[in-house]
Coordinates of C-alpha atoms in Angstrom, one line a residue:
M1 CA 24.2 111.2 -47.0
A2 CA 24.7 110.4 -50.7
A3 CA 28.3 111.6 -50.4
I4 CA 28.9 109.2 -47.6
R5 CA 27.3 106.3 -49.5
N6 CA 29.5 106.9 -52.5
L7 CA 32.7 107.2 -50.3
K8 CA 35.0 104.3 -51.2
P9 CA 37.2 102.8 -48.6
A10 CA 40.8 103.5 -49.4
T11 CA 43.7 102.9 -47.1
N12 CA 45.5 106.0 -48.4
S13 CA 42.4 108.3 -47.7
L14 CA 43.0 110.8 -44.9
L15 CA 39.6 110.0 -43.4
W16 CA 40.3 106.3 -43.2
K17 CA 43.8 107.0 -41.8
I18 CA 42.2 108.9 -39.0
V19 CA 39.6 106.2 -38.4
I20 CA 42.1 103.3 -38.4
G21 CA 44.5 105.3 -36.2
F22 CA 41.7 106.0 -33.8
V23 CA 40.7 102.3 -33.6
C24 CA 44.3 101.3 -33.1
V25 CA 44.6 103.7 -30.2
A26 CA 41.1 103.4 -28.7
I27 CA 41.0 99.6 -28.3
P28 CA 44.2 99.2 -26.2
L29 CA 43.2 102.4 -24.4
Y30 CA 39.8 101.0 -23.5
A31 CA 41.4 97.7 -22.3
I32 CA 43.9 99.6 -20.2
C33 CA 41.1 101.8 -18.7
L34 CA 38.9 98.8 -17.8
A35 CA 41.9 97.0 -16.2
T36 CA 42.8 100.1 -14.3
I37 CA 39.3 100.5 -12.9
W38 CA 39.2 96.9 -11.6
V39 CA 42.7 97.1 -10.1
S40 CA 41.9 100.6 -8.6
T41 CA 39.0 99.1 -6.7
G42 CA 41.4 97.0 -4.6
I43 CA 43.9 99.8 -3.8
V44 CA 41.6 102.9 -3.5
T45 CA 41.4 102.6 0.3
G46 CA 45.1 102.9 0.6
K47 CA 45.3 105.8 -1.8
V48 CA 42.4 107.6 0.0
E49 CA 44.2 107.0 3.3
E50 CA 47.4 108.5 1.9
T51 CA 45.6 111.5 0.6
A52 CA 43.8 111.9 3.9
R53 CA 47.1 111.6 5.7
S54 CA 48.6 114.4 3.6
R55 CA 45.6 116.6 4.4
M56 CA 45.8 115.7 8.0
N57 CA 49.5 116.8 8.1
L58 CA 48.4 120.1 6.5
Y59 CA 45.8 120.5 9.3
T60 CA 48.3 119.7 12.0
N61 CA 51.1 121.9 10.6
L62 CA 48.6 124.8 10.2
L63 CA 47.4 124.4 13.8
E64 CA 50.9 124.0 15.1
K65 CA 52.0 127.1 13.3
E66 CA 49.2 129.1 14.8
I67 CA 49.7 127.7 18.3
G68 CA 53.5 128.2 18.0
S69 CA 52.9 131.8 17.1
I70 CA 50.6 132.3 20.1
N71 CA 53.2 130.7 22.4
Q72 CA 56.0 132.9 21.0
M73 CA 53.9 136.0 21.8
L74 CA 53.2 134.6 25.2
I75 CA 56.9 134.1 25.9
A76 CA 57.7 137.6 24.6
L77 CA 55.1 139.1 27.0
N78 CA 56.5 137.0 29.9
N79 CA 59.9 138.7 29.3
D80 CA 58.4 142.2 29.4
P81 CA 59.9 144.1 32.4
D82 CA 56.5 145.8 33.2
L83 CA 55.1 142.3 33.9
A84 CA 57.8 141.3 36.4
E85 CA 57.7 144.8 38.0
Y86 CA 53.9 144.7 38.5
A87 CA 54.0 141.2 39.9
L88 CA 56.6 142.0 42.5
L89 CA 54.8 145.1 43.8
P90 CA 53.7 144.9 47.5
K91 CA 50.2 143.6 48.2
G92 CA 47.6 146.3 48.6
R93 CA 49.8 149.0 47.1
F94 CA 47.7 151.3 44.9
N95 CA 49.2 154.4 43.2
Y96 CA 49.8 155.9 39.8
E97 CA 52.7 153.5 39.1
T98 CA 50.5 150.5 39.8
V99 CA 47.7 151.8 37.5
R100 CA 50.2 152.6 34.8
L101 CA 51.8 149.1 34.9
Q102 CA 48.4 147.4 34.9
A103 CA 47.3 149.5 31.9
S104 CA 50.5 148.7 30.1
I105 CA 50.1 145.0 30.7
V106 CA 46.4 145.0 29.5
T107 CA 47.5 146.9 26.4
K108 CA 50.1 144.3 25.6
M109 CA 47.6 141.5 26.3
S110 CA 45.3 143.2 23.7
I111 CA 48.1 143.0 21.1
I112 CA 48.3 139.2 21.7
Y113 CA 44.5 138.8 21.8
Y114 CA 43.8 140.6 18.5
S115 CA 46.8 139.1 16.7
N116 CA 45.3 135.6 16.4
D117 CA 41.7 134.5 15.9
Y118 CA 42.4 131.3 17.9
I119 CA 42.8 133.2 21.2
R120 CA 39.8 133.3 23.6
D121 CA 41.4 135.2 26.4
V122 CA 44.8 136.4 27.8
F123 CA 45.2 136.3 31.6
L124 CA 47.7 136.9 34.4
V125 CA 47.3 135.1 37.8
L126 CA 48.9 136.7 40.9
P127 CA 48.6 134.1 43.7
K128 CA 50.0 136.2 46.5
R129 CA 47.3 138.8 45.9
N130 CA 44.6 136.3 45.0
Q131 CA 44.1 138.4 41.9
T132 CA 43.6 137.7 38.2
I133 CA 43.9 140.2 35.4
S134 CA 42.0 139.1 32.2
F135 CA 41.8 141.0 29.0
R136 CA 38.2 140.1 28.6
T137 CA 36.9 140.3 32.2
G138 CA 39.4 142.8 33.7
Q139 CA 40.7 142.5 37.3
T140 CA 39.0 139.8 39.4
E141 CA 39.7 137.4 42.3
T142 CA 41.3 134.2 41.3
D143 CA 38.7 131.6 40.5
E144 CA 38.8 127.8 41.0
D145 CA 40.0 127.1 37.5
K146 CA 43.0 129.4 37.8
A147 CA 43.8 128.1 41.3
A148 CA 43.7 124.5 39.9
M149 CA 46.2 125.6 37.2
M150 CA 48.6 126.9 39.9
A151 CA 48.3 123.7 41.9
G152 CA 48.7 121.5 38.9
L153 CA 51.9 122.9 37.4
R154 CA 54.0 120.1 36.0
D155 CA 57.1 121.8 34.7
T156 CA 59.8 124.0 36.3
P157 CA 59.2 127.7 36.4
K158 CA 59.6 129.7 33.2
Q159 CA 58.7 126.6 31.1
L160 CA 55.7 126.5 28.8
D161 CA 52.9 124.3 30.2
H162 CA 49.3 123.5 29.1
F163 CA 46.0 122.6 30.8
T164 CA 42.7 121.2 29.6
R165 CA 39.6 121.9 31.7
G166 CA 36.0 121.6 30.6
G167 CA 37.2 121.1 27.1
I168 CA 39.1 124.4 27.0
L169 CA 42.8 124.3 26.1
S170 CA 45.2 126.8 27.8
Y171 CA 48.9 127.5 27.5
V172 CA 50.6 129.0 30.5
I173 CA 54.1 130.2 31.7
P174 CA 54.8 130.2 35.4
F175 CA 57.4 132.6 36.8
E176 CA 59.4 132.2 40.0
D177 CA 61.2 135.2 41.5
S178 CA 64.9 134.2 41.7
S179 CA 65.4 136.4 44.8
S180 CA 62.7 134.5 46.7
D181 CA 63.6 131.9 49.2
D182 CA 60.3 130.0 49.3
G183 CA 60.5 128.9 45.7
K184 CA 56.8 129.9 45.1
V185 CA 55.5 131.0 41.7
E186 CA 55.1 134.8 41.6
Y187 CA 52.7 134.9 38.7
L188 CA 51.1 132.7 36.0
L189 CA 50.7 134.1 32.5
G190 CA 48.6 132.3 30.0
V191 CA 46.1 132.2 27.1
D192 CA 42.9 130.3 26.5
I193 CA 42.4 128.8 23.1
N194 CA 39.1 129.2 21.4
P195 CA 38.1 125.7 20.2
D196 CA 35.3 127.0 17.9
R197 CA 37.8 129.1 16.0
I198 CA 40.1 126.1 15.6
Q199 CA 37.3 124.0 14.4
E200 CA 36.2 126.7 11.9
G201 CA 39.8 127.1 10.7
L202 CA 40.2 123.4 10.0
K203 CA 36.9 123.2 8.3
M204 CA 37.9 126.0 5.9
F205 CA 40.6 123.6 4.4
E206 CA 38.2 120.7 3.9
K207 CA 37.6 120.4 0.1
N208 CA 35.6 117.2 0.6
D209 CA 32.5 117.7 2.7
E210 CA 32.5 114.0 3.6
F211 CA 35.6 114.5 5.7
S212 CA 35.2 115.8 9.2
V213 CA 37.7 116.8 11.8
F214 CA 37.9 117.6 15.6
L215 CA 40.6 117.8 18.4
I216 CA 41.4 115.6 21.4
E217 CA 43.7 116.5 24.3
N218 CA 46.4 113.9 23.9
E219 CA 47.3 113.1 27.5
S220 CA 43.8 113.0 29.0
R221 CA 42.1 112.0 25.8
E222 CA 39.5 114.7 26.6
L223 CA 37.5 116.1 23.7
V224 CA 38.3 119.8 23.1
R225 CA 34.9 121.3 23.4
S226 CA 33.4 123.2 20.5
D227 CA 29.9 124.3 19.8
S228 CA 30.3 123.3 16.1
L229 CA 30.8 119.6 17.0
T230 CA 28.0 117.3 15.7
E231 CA 26.6 114.2 17.3
L232 CA 28.5 112.1 14.7
D233 CA 31.7 113.8 15.8
R234 CA 31.0 112.8 19.4
G235 CA 30.1 109.3 18.4
V236 CA 33.4 108.9 16.5
Y237 CA 35.2 110.5 19.4
A238 CA 33.7 107.8 21.8
S239 CA 35.2 105.1 19.5
V240 CA 38.6 106.7 18.9
A241 CA 39.3 108.0 22.5
G242 CA 40.2 104.5 23.8
M243 CA 41.9 103.2 20.7
D244 CA 45.3 103.9 19.2
G245 CA 45.2 102.0 15.9
G246 CA 47.9 99.5 17.0
N247 CA 50.6 102.1 17.1
G248 CA 50.8 102.9 20.8
D249 CA 49.1 105.5 22.9
N250 CA 51.7 108.1 22.1
A251 CA 52.0 107.3 18.4
S252 CA 52.3 110.5 16.3
A253 CA 50.0 109.2 13.6
S254 CA 47.6 106.2 13.3
S255 CA 44.6 105.0 11.2
L256 CA 41.8 102.6 12.1
R257 CA 38.3 101.5 11.1
I258 CA 35.5 102.2 13.5
T259 CA 31.7 101.8 13.5
A260 CA 29.5 104.8 14.5
D261 CA 25.7 105.2 14.0
G262 CA 25.6 101.9 12.1
E263 CA 28.1 103.0 9.5
E264 CA 31.7 102.1 9.0
Y265 CA 34.3 104.9 9.0
M266 CA 38.0 105.2 8.5
A267 CA 39.5 107.5 11.1
L268 CA 43.0 109.0 11.0
T269 CA 44.7 110.7 14.0
N270 CA 47.8 112.9 14.2
V271 CA 49.5 114.1 17.3
S272 CA 51.0 117.7 17.4
A273 CA 54.8 118.1 17.7
D274 CA 54.5 119.2 21.3
G275 CA 52.3 116.2 22.2
V276 CA 49.5 118.5 23.6
Y277 CA 46.6 117.6 21.3
R278 CA 45.6 115.0 18.7
V279 CA 43.8 115.9 15.4
V280 CA 41.2 113.4 14.3
S281 CA 39.7 113.2 10.8
Y282 CA 37.3 110.6 9.5
I283 CA 35.3 109.6 6.4
R284 CA 32.6 107.1 5.7
I285 CA 33.8 104.0 3.8
K286 CA 30.8 104.1 1.5
D287 CA 31.6 107.6 0.4
M288 CA 35.3 106.7 0.0
L289 CA 34.5 103.9 -2.6
A290 CA 31.7 105.8 -4.4
P291 CA 33.9 107.5 -6.9
I292 CA 35.2 104.2 -8.3
L293 CA 31.6 103.1 -9.2
T294 CA 30.9 106.4 -10.8
I295 CA 34.1 106.4 -12.8
R296 CA 33.2 102.9 -14.2
N297 CA 29.8 104.0 -15.4
V298 CA 31.1 107.1 -16.9
L299 CA 33.8 105.1 -18.7
W300 CA 31.2 103.0 -20.5
L301 CA 29.4 106.1 -21.6
V302 CA 32.6 107.7 -22.8
M303 CA 33.5 104.6 -24.8
G304 CA 30.2 104.8 -26.7
I305 CA 30.4 108.5 -27.7
T306 CA 34.2 108.8 -28.1
P307 CA 34.3 107.9 -31.9
V308 CA 31.7 110.5 -32.9
F309 CA 33.2 113.0 -30.6
F310 CA 36.7 112.3 -31.9
I311 CA 35.7 113.0 -35.6
V312 CA 33.8 116.2 -34.8
F313 CA 36.2 117.5 -32.4
S314 CA 39.3 116.9 -34.6
Y315 CA 37.8 119.0 -37.4
F316 CA 36.7 121.7 -34.9
V317 CA 40.2 121.8 -33.3
Y318 CA 41.9 122.1 -36.7
K319 CA 39.7 124.9 -38.0
H320 CA 39.2 127.0 -34.9
I321 CA 42.3 126.3 -32.8
H322 CA 45.1 124.7 -34.7
R323 CA 45.1 126.9 -37.8
P324 CA 45.0 130.3 -35.8
L325 CA 47.4 129.0 -33.3
R326 CA 49.9 128.0 -36.0
S327 CA 49.6 131.6 -37.3
L328 CA 50.1 133.0 -33.8
V329 CA 53.3 130.8 -33.3
K330 CA 54.6 131.9 -36.7
S331 CA 54.3 135.6 -35.7
M332 CA 55.7 135.0 -32.2
R333 CA 58.8 133.4 -33.8
E334 CA 59.3 136.6 -35.8
V335 CA 59.2 138.5 -32.5
E336 CA 61.8 136.1 -31.0
R337 CA 64.1 136.9 -33.9
G338 CA 63.8 140.6 -33.0
N339 CA 61.2 141.7 -35.5
L340 CA 59.0 144.0 -33.5
N341 CA 57.1 145.3 -36.6
V342 CA 55.2 142.1 -37.1
Q343 CA 51.4 142.2 -37.1
F344 CA 49.0 139.5 -35.8
V345 CA 46.1 139.2 -38.3
R346 CA 42.8 137.6 -37.2
R347 CA 39.5 138.8 -38.5
Q348 CA 37.1 136.7 -36.4
G349 CA 35.8 138.2 -33.1
D350 CA 36.4 135.2 -30.9
E351 CA 39.0 134.7 -28.2
F352 CA 41.8 134.4 -30.7
G353 CA 40.8 137.7 -32.2
Y354 CA 41.2 139.2 -28.8
V355 CA 44.5 137.5 -28.3
F356 CA 45.8 138.7 -31.6
K357 CA 44.7 142.2 -30.8
Q358 CA 46.4 142.1 -27.4
C359 CA 49.6 140.7 -28.9
N360 CA 49.7 143.6 -31.3
Q361 CA 49.4 146.0 -28.4
M362 CA 52.0 144.0 -26.4
V363 CA 54.5 144.2 -29.2
G364 CA 54.0 148.0 -29.4
Q365 CA 54.3 148.3 -25.7
L366 CA 57.4 146.1 -25.8
R367 CA 59.0 148.4 -28.3
T368 CA 58.3 151.4 -26.1
L369 CA 59.4 149.5 -22.9
I370 CA 62.7 148.5 -24.5
E371 CA 63.5 152.1 -25.3
Q372 CA 62.5 153.2 -21.7
V373 CA 64.5 150.4 -20.1
L374 CA 67.6 151.3 -22.0
E375 CA 67.2 154.9 -21.0
K376 CA 66.6 154.0 -17.3
K377 CA 69.5 151.6 -17.3
I378 CA 71.9 154.3 -18.4
Q379 CA 70.6 156.7 -15.7
L380 CA 70.8 154.0 -13.1
Q381 CA 74.4 153.1 -14.0
Q382 CA 75.3 156.8 -13.7
S383 CA 73.5 157.1 -10.3
Q384 CA 75.2 153.9 -9.0
I385 CA 78.6 155.1 -10.0
R386 CA 78.1 158.4 -8.2
Q387 CA 76.7 156.6 -5.1
L388 CA 79.7 154.2 -4.9
Q389 CA 82.1 157.2 -5.3
S390 CA 80.3 159.0 -2.4
Q391 CA 80.3 155.9 -0.2
I392 CA 84.1 155.2 0.0
N393 CA 86.1 158.3 0.2
P394 CA 89.9 157.6 -0.2
H395 CA 90.7 160.8 1.5
F396 CA 88.6 159.8 4.5
L397 CA 90.2 156.4 4.6
F398 CA 93.7 157.9 4.4
N399 CA 93.0 160.3 7.3
C400 CA 91.7 157.4 9.4
F401 CA 94.9 155.4 8.9
Y402 CA 97.1 158.4 9.5
I403 CA 95.3 159.0 12.8
G404 CA 95.7 155.4 13.7
Y405 CA 99.4 155.7 12.9
R406 CA 99.8 158.7 15.2
M407 CA 97.9 157.0 18.1
A408 CA 100.1 153.9 17.7
K409 CA 103.1 156.1 18.0
A410 CA 101.6 157.6 21.1
S411 CA 100.8 154.1 22.5
K412 CA 97.1 155.0 22.7
N413 CA 96.0 151.4 22.4
D414 CA 92.4 151.9 23.6
N415 CA 91.8 154.6 21.0
I416 CA 93.4 152.5 18.3
A417 CA 91.0 149.6 19.2
R418 CA 88.0 151.9 19.1
L419 CA 89.1 153.3 15.7
C420 CA 89.6 149.9 14.2
K421 CA 86.2 148.7 15.5
Y422 CA 84.4 151.7 14.1
L423 CA 86.2 151.3 10.8
G424 CA 85.3 147.6 10.6
D425 CA 81.7 148.4 11.3
Y426 CA 81.8 151.2 8.7
F427 CA 83.2 149.2 5.9
R428 CA 81.2 146.1 6.7
F429 CA 78.0 148.2 6.2
I430 CA 79.4 149.8 3.0
T431 CA 80.7 146.7 1.3
K432 CA 78.1 144.2 2.3
Q433 CA 74.9 146.2 2.4
A434 CA 73.2 144.9 -0.7
Q435 CA 69.7 145.9 0.2
D436 CA 68.1 149.0 -1.4
E437 CA 65.9 149.4 1.6
I438 CA 66.9 149.1 5.3
A439 CA 65.4 149.8 8.7
L440 CA 65.8 153.3 10.0
R441 CA 67.6 152.0 13.1
D442 CA 70.3 150.3 11.0
E443 CA 70.8 153.5 9.0
L444 CA 71.1 155.5 12.2
K445 CA 73.5 153.0 13.8
F446 CA 75.8 153.2 10.7
T447 CA 75.6 157.1 10.9
I448 CA 76.6 157.0 14.6
T449 CA 79.6 154.8 13.7
Y450 CA 80.7 157.3 11.1
L451 CA 80.3 160.2 13.6
E452 CA 82.4 158.3 16.2
I453 CA 85.2 157.9 13.6
Q454 CA 85.0 161.6 12.8
K455 CA 85.0 162.4 16.5
I456 CA 88.3 160.5 16.9
R457 CA 89.7 162.5 14.0
F458 CA 88.5 165.8 15.5
P459 CA 88.3 165.2 19.3
D460 CA 88.2 168.9 20.2
K461 CA 86.3 170.1 17.2
L462 CA 83.3 167.8 16.7
D463 CA 80.5 166.5 18.9
F464 CA 77.1 165.2 18.1
I465 CA 73.7 164.6 19.6
V466 CA 71.1 162.0 18.5
R467 CA 67.5 162.2 19.5
E468 CA 65.0 159.5 18.5
D469 CA 61.4 158.9 19.4
E470 CA 60.6 155.4 20.6
G471 CA 59.1 152.8 18.3
I472 CA 60.2 154.3 15.0
G473 CA 63.3 152.2 14.2
E474 CA 61.3 149.8 12.0
A475 CA 60.5 152.5 9.4
I476 CA 62.0 151.6 6.0
V477 CA 64.4 154.1 4.3
P478 CA 66.8 153.8 1.3
G479 CA 70.2 152.7 2.4
L480 CA 72.8 155.4 3.0
T481 CA 70.3 158.2 3.5
I482 CA 71.4 160.0 6.7
Q483 CA 75.2 159.4 6.6
P484 CA 75.8 161.3 3.3
I485 CA 73.9 164.3 4.8
V486 CA 76.1 164.2 8.0
E487 CA 79.2 163.8 5.9
N488 CA 78.3 166.9 3.8
A489 CA 77.7 168.8 7.1
I490 CA 81.2 167.9 8.4
L491 CA 83.1 168.6 5.2
H492 CA 81.4 171.9 4.2
G493 CA 80.2 173.2 7.6
I494 CA 82.1 172.0 10.6
E495 CA 85.6 171.7 9.1
Q496 CA 85.3 175.2 7.7
A497 CA 84.3 176.8 11.0
D498 CA 86.8 178.1 13.6
G499 CA 85.1 177.0 16.8
P500 CA 83.9 173.6 18.1
G501 CA 81.3 171.9 15.8
L502 CA 78.0 170.2 16.8
I503 CA 75.9 167.8 14.7
E504 CA 72.3 167.3 15.9
I505 CA 70.1 164.5 14.5
D506 CA 66.4 164.6 15.5
I507 CA 64.1 161.8 14.4
R508 CA 60.5 162.3 15.6
R509 CA 56.9 161.6 14.7
E510 CA 54.9 164.4 13.1
D511 CA 51.5 165.3 14.3
G512 CA 50.2 165.1 10.7
G513 CA 51.6 161.6 10.2
G514 CA 54.9 160.3 9.1
I515 CA 58.4 160.5 10.6
K516 CA 60.6 163.6 10.2
V517 CA 64.4 163.3 10.1
E518 CA 66.3 166.5 10.7
I519 CA 70.1 167.0 10.6
R520 CA 71.5 170.3 11.9
D521 CA 75.1 171.7 12.2
N522 CA 76.6 174.9 13.6
G523 CA 79.1 175.2 10.8
V524 CA 79.7 178.1 8.4
G525 CA 76.3 177.6 6.8
M526 CA 75.3 178.8 3.3
T527 CA 74.2 182.1 1.8
G528 CA 70.8 182.4 0.3
E529 CA 72.2 182.3 -3.2
A530 CA 74.2 179.2 -2.4
Q531 CA 71.1 177.5 -1.0
R532 CA 69.1 178.5 -4.1
R533 CA 71.8 176.9 -6.4
L534 CA 71.9 173.8 -4.3
T535 CA 68.1 173.5 -4.5
E536 CA 68.2 173.8 -8.2
M537 CA 70.9 171.2 -8.4
L538 CA 68.8 168.8 -6.4
A539 CA 65.8 169.3 -8.8
D540 CA 68.0 168.7 -11.8
S541 CA 67.8 165.1 -13.0
N542 CA 71.3 165.4 -14.6
P543 CA 73.6 167.3 -12.1
N544 CA 77.3 167.8 -12.2
E545 CA 79.7 166.1 -9.8
D546 CA 79.3 168.7 -7.0
H547 CA 77.1 167.6 -4.1
C548 CA 76.4 164.3 -5.8
G549 CA 75.9 162.6 -2.4
L550 CA 73.0 165.0 -1.5
W551 CA 71.5 164.6 -5.0
N552 CA 71.6 160.8 -4.8
V553 CA 69.8 160.9 -1.4
H554 CA 67.3 163.4 -2.7
W555 CA 66.3 161.4 -5.8
R556 CA 66.3 158.0 -4.0
L557 CA 63.9 159.4 -1.4
R558 CA 61.6 160.7 -4.2
N559 CA 61.6 157.3 -5.9
Q560 CA 61.3 155.3 -2.7
Y561 CA 58.2 157.1 -1.5
N562 CA 56.8 157.9 -5.0
S563 CA 56.6 161.6 -4.0
E564 CA 57.7 165.0 -5.3
R565 CA 59.3 165.7 -1.9
G566 CA 62.9 164.8 -1.1
L567 CA 65.4 166.9 0.9
T568 CA 64.5 170.2 2.4
I569 CA 67.4 172.6 3.1
G570 CA 67.4 175.8 5.3
D571 CA 69.2 177.8 7.8
N572 CA 69.8 176.5 11.3
E573 CA 68.6 178.8 14.1
G574 CA 71.9 178.6 15.9
G575 CA 74.0 179.1 12.8
G576 CA 74.9 176.6 10.1
L577 CA 72.6 174.5 7.9
K578 CA 69.6 172.3 8.5
V579 CA 68.6 169.4 6.1
S580 CA 65.5 167.4 6.7
F581 CA 63.2 164.9 4.9
L582 CA 59.9 163.1 5.7
I583 CA 59.3 159.4 5.9
P584 CA 55.6 158.9 5.0
E585 CA 53.1 157.1 7.2
G586 CA 53.1 153.3 6.5
A587 CA 56.8 153.2 5.4
G588 CA 57.6 150.8 8.3

């Protein structure tokens, strides 16, 4: 205290410079803050409405996305051939095929049902049989609600329609048999939407508990029933249902003030893109204006304690933050200049001490990582060069053009067209395939194109067979995986043999999990010693130029699936060579 009493005011003192600077900044700032509070009171309603409108758009877009996804799955199921086949079966027919088709349809219904939390049920109505197949209730006779749907169809067949009955929203697709003369609907496929799940989904995105939201069917203005609706929701609905905010009954968005339970509320509505439903959100006016009063009281308190806080905090910031941060920035600039031997020194055990310690570890790891990246980059460049060399074989291209020349001389126009198409597909894949990973079906399609070209080259010497289990085409494999193996089989096996050659490609699911790809040929094969040398070459991370295509495939498979396994090579039972690899479970 004595030091403070003896302190003489001097304009050149650092303390007085801080105080005078604070006063010069604080007074205009306080005036601006007070003016802002008073002005904000008049415009807060519009700002809150704008914020609420943005949130409303988020709710509507979210709901439209989910409903759109459900409708897309419904359309996809409507195009399923099993559905049309089952619907057109004669009435009363019961056999294995009928049971199989019905089981297939229920299975596909389950995919839709479990794919989205908003779905309450998936159903199929067959009016000619007075039959309804529901995922939840099974096969039953058509009830009054489903019959009312059939009678109330508004759109032409094969167009998406919707119904609201008892507060339940349903989307349906009617189907009319084109071969029928009576023009009646053969079946009605639809989904029931679970309103409680929609209500819960919308509530999840409410950060302000004062905001509430519910749904109204736009055309009938009927409230979409939900067990989570409160009495206040129903009271607001009663006021909103017959009003449009002055924007018209079909306006996509509107806002209005209403009175419910003796309180004034601001309600906002937004109509979905398809015009089926209307999202309603509302907030109490008192709650909307409450933050302004709170901010004003807090401002007076802040104005009183700011000077003391400013002095104490400035010293604290300088000692505990600015000074160590300045040291940290200085060391980081050394790292930017390329000096990776710099050390970050901080003796205190606070957060900066931890940051300095981690920075030291980071610089050390950075040194190691740079060395590893340089080494990997060199290896990658070598691998890419070998891969590109194996992709475009000038000898192969020359032979194809020479074959085209000979066919042109012989006026074999159809064969020339086939060759040109296959070559176009081949080089389009080679030159434009920039992805490291592709679907198995695309890789197989490219390999078949390559085989078709080779078959044109060797019409009497080469044939091929491709076998593929259903539903495995979505598995992910490294690009150019099967084709190099097939190319190797033709060059070193089929071309060297005297008789006709056969390439077999088998792709099947394994009992233990995963997908096995096997390529077999009936060429000259390899001796046990040659196979041993080839296996050693594949295991070598730095092979010579021989068989670089197989080596590239082998190592890319190992890196892709993070596994020690790659290509497996052995003898084919019918003569020749067999090369296989395994795609692990979950690679699709």
